[in-house]
Short mmCIF file of C-alpha atoms in Angstrom, two decimals:
data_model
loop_
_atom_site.label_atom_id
_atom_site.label_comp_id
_atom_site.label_asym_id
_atom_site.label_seq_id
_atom_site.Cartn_x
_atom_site.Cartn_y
_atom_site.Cartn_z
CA UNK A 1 154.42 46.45 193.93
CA UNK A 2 156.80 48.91 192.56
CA UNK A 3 156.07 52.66 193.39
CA UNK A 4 155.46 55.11 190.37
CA UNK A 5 156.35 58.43 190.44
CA UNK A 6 155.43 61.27 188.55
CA UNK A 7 157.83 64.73 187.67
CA UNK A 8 156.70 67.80 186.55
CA UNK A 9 159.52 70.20 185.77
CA UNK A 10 160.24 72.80 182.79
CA UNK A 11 163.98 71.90 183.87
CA UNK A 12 165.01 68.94 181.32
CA UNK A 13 168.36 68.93 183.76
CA UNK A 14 166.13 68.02 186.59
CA UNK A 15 163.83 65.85 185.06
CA UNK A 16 166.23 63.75 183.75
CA UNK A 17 169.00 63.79 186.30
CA UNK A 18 165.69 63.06 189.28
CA UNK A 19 164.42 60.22 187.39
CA UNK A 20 167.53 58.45 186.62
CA UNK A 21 168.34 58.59 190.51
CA UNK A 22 164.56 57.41 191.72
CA UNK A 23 164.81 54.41 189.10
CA UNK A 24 168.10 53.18 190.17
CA UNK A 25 166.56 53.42 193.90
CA UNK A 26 163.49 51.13 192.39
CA UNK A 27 160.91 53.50 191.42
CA UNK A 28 159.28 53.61 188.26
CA UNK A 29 158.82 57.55 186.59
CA UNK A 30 156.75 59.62 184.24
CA UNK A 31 158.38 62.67 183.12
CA UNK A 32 156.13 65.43 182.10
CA UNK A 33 157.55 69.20 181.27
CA UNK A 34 154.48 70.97 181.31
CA UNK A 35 151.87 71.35 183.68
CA UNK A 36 149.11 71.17 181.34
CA UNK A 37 150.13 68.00 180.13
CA UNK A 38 150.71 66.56 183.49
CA UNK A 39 147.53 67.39 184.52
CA UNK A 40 146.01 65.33 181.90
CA UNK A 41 148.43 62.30 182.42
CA UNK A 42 148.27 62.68 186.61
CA UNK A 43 144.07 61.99 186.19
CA UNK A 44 144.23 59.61 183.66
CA UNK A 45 146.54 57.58 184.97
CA UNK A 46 147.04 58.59 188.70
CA UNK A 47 151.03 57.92 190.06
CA UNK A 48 151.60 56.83 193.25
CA UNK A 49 152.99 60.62 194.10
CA UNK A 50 153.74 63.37 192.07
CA UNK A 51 156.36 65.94 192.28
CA UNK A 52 155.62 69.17 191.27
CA UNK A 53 157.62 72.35 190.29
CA UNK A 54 156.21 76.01 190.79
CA UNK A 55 157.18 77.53 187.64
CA UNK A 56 156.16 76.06 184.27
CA UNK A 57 154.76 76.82 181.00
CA UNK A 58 151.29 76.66 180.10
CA UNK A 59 150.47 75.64 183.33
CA UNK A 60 152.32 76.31 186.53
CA UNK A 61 152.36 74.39 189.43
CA UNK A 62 150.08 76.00 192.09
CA UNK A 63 147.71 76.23 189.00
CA UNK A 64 148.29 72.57 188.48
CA UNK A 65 147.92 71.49 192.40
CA UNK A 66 144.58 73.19 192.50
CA UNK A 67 142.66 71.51 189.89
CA UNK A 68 144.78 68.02 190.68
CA UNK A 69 143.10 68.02 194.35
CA UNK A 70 139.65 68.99 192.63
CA UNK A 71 139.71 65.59 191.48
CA UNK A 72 142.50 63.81 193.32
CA UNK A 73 144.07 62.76 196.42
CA UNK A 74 146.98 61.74 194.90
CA UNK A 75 150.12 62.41 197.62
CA UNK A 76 151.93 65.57 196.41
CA UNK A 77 155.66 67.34 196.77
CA UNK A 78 155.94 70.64 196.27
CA UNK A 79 159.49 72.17 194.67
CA UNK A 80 159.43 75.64 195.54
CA UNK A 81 161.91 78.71 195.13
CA UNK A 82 164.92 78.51 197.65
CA UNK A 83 163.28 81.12 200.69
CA UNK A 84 160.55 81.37 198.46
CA UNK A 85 157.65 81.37 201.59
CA UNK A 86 154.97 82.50 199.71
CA UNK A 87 154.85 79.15 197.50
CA UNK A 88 155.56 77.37 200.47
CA UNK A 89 152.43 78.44 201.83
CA UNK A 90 150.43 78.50 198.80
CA UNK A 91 151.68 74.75 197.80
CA UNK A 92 150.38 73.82 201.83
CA UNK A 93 147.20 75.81 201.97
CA UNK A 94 145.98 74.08 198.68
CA UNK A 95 147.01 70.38 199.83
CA UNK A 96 150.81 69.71 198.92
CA UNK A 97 151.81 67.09 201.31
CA UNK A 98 155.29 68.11 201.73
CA UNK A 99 157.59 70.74 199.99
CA UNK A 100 161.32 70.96 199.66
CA UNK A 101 163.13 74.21 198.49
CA UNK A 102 165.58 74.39 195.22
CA UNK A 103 168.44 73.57 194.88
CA UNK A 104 167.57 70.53 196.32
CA UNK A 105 169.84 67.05 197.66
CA UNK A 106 168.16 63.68 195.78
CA UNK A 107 169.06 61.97 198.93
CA UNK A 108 166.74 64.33 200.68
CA UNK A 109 163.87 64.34 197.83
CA UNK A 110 163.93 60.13 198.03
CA UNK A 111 163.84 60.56 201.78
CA UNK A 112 160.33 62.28 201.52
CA UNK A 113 159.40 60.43 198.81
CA UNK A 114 159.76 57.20 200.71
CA UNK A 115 158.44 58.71 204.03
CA UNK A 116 155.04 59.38 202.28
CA UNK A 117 154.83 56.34 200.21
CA UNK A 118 154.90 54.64 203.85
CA UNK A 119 151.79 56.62 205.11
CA UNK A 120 149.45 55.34 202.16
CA UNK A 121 150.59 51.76 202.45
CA UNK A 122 147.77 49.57 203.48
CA UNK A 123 145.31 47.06 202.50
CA UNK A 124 141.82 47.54 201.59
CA UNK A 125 138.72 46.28 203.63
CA UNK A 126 140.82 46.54 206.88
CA UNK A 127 143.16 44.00 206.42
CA UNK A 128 146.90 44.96 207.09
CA UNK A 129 149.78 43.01 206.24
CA UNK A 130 150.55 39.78 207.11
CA UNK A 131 151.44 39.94 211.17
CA UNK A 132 150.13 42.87 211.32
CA UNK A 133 146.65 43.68 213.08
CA UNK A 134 144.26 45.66 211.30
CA UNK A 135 143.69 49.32 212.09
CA UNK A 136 140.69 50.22 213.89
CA UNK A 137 138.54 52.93 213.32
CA UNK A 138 138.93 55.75 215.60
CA UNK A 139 135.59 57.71 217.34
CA UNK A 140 135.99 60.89 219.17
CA UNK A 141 132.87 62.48 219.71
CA UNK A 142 131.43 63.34 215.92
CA UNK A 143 134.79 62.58 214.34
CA UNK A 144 134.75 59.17 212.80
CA UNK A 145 138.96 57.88 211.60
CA UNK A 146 139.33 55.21 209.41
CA UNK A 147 142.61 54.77 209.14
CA UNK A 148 142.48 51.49 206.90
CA UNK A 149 140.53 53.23 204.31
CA UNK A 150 142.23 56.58 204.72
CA UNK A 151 138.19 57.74 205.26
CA UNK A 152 137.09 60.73 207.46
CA UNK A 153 133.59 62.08 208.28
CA UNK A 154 132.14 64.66 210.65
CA UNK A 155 129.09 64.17 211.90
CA UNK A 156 128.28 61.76 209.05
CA UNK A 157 129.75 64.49 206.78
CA UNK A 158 132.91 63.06 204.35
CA UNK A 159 135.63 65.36 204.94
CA UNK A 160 138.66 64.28 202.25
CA UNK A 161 142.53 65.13 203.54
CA UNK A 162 145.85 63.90 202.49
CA UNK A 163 147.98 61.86 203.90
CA UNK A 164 150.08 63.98 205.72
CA UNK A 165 146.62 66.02 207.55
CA UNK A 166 145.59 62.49 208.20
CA UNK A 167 148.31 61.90 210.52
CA UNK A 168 148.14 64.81 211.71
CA UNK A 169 144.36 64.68 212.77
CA UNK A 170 145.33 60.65 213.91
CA UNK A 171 148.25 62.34 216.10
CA UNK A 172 145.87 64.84 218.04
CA UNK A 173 142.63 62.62 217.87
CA UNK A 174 144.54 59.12 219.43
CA UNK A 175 144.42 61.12 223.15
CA UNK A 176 142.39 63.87 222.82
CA UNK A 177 142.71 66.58 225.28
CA UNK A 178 146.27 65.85 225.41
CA UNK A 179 148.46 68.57 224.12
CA UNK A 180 150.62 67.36 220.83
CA UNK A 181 153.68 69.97 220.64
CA UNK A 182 155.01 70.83 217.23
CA UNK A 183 157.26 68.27 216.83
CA UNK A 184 155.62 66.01 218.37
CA UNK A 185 153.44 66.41 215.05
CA UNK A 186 155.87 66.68 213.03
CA UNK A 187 157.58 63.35 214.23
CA UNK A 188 154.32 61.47 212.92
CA UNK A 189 153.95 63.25 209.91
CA UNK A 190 157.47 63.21 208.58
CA UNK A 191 159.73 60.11 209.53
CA UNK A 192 162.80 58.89 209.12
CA UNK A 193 164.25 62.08 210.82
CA UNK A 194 163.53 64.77 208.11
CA UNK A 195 163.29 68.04 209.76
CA UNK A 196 160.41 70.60 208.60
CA UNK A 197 159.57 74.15 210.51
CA UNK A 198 157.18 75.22 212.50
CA UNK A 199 155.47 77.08 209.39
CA UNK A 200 154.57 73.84 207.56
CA UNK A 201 152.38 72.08 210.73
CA UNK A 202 150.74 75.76 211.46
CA UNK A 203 149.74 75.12 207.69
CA UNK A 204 148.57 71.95 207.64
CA UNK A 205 146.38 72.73 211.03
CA UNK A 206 144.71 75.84 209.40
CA UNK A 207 143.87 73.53 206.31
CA UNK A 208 142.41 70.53 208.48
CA UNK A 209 140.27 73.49 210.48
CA UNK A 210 139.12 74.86 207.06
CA UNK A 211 137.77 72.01 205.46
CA UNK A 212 136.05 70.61 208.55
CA UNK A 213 134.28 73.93 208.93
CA UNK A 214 133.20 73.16 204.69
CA UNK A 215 131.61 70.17 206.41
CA UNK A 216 130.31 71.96 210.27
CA UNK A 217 130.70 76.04 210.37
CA UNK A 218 130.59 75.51 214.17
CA UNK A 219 133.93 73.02 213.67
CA UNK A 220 136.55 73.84 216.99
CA UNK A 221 137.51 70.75 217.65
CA UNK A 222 141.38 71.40 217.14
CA UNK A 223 142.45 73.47 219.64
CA UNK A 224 145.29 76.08 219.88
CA UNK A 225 147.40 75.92 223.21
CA UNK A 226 149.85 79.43 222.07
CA UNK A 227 153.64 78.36 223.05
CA UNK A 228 152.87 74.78 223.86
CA UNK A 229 151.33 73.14 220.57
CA UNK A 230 148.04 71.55 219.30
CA UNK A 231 145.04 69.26 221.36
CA UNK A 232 141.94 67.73 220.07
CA UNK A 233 138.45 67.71 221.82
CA UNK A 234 135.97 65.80 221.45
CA UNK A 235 133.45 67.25 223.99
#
């Protein structure tokens, strides 16, 4: 099934220059120059992943980012200012999967693009793809991984995260009480040998910690090992 993504950009240029290359690489697009209008679009008719610029009209993009995950898990890119590390972090902390600094290469953007598209493959109901076993649900203590359904819960307790938290958690929960170095994370959470820095994991971790402790105050299950990297316990 053909992959549809979504632009949001105030930059005609962009918009039109993006979706020409991500059709002729097989994608379908919705163009949208407004964040406001997006935001209607993106909930009405949820993309496959959207790409989102910082500054817009009406609406910008952190604005729109925020009330898209109030409603949606929809996978997310973030286009922020070139060095620009406070939209970095703001686009991370409120559940961008991924970012990628302007000016930006359209080999690069793809690259993500297809990367992430990978991660949410999979069939309903547990069954994978033909050859394929089904994934089985992880248990660590009172963390329960569904990988199939892309479901978490603590201690009974639904806690929602995108894709690229999800293999993140997945990476530290598979052997907990081993320690998972940064880009050790990074290598499950961005293939196909795209490079991201330190900053963006850090993120991602403080995120995971902060909406499991929505779900359990008491929530230390992700542990920080300083110069080494990341472990989960499930004691």
């Amino acid at each position: 099934m053909t992959a549809t993504i979504a632009l949001v950009d105030d930059d005609r240029n962009i918009l039109t220059s993006v979706s020409i290359a991500l059709q002729t690489e097989g994608f379908l697009t919705r163009v949208y120059s407004d964040g406001e209008t997006a935001l209607k679009a993106l909930l009405d008719n949820p993309p496959d992943l959207a790409v989102l610029d910082v500054k817009m009209p009406r609406m910008d993009g952190l604005e729109l980012l925020r009330r898209l995950r109030e409603k949606s898990m929809v996978p997310v890119i973030f286009l922020t200012s070139k060095d620009d590390e406070l939209d970095e972090a703001l686009g991370l902390a409120m559940g961008a999967d991924d970012y990628i600094a302007k000016p930006f290469s359209q080999r690069l953007l793809i690259a993500r693009i297809r990367a992430i598209l990978r991660r949410t493959e999979g069939a309903p109901m547990g069954v994978e793809a033909e050859g394929q076993e089904a994934q089985l649900p992880i248990e660590r203590g009172r963390l329960v991984m569904d990988p199939a359904r892309h479901r978490v819960t603590w201690a009974g307790k639904p806690v929602t995260l995108t894709v690229t938290e999800f293999m993140i958690l997945e990476t530290l929960a598979q052997r907990p009480g081993i320690v998972k170095t940064r880009n050790q994370l990074m290598d499950a959470a961005y293939q196909d040998d795209i490079y991201v820095d330190d900053r963006t994991i850090d993120s991602h971790i403080k995120r995971v910690r902060r909406k499991f402790r929505e779900a359990d105050p008491e929530f230390d299950a992700i542990e920080t090992l300083y110069g080494a990297g990341y472990r989960f316990s499930d004691e």
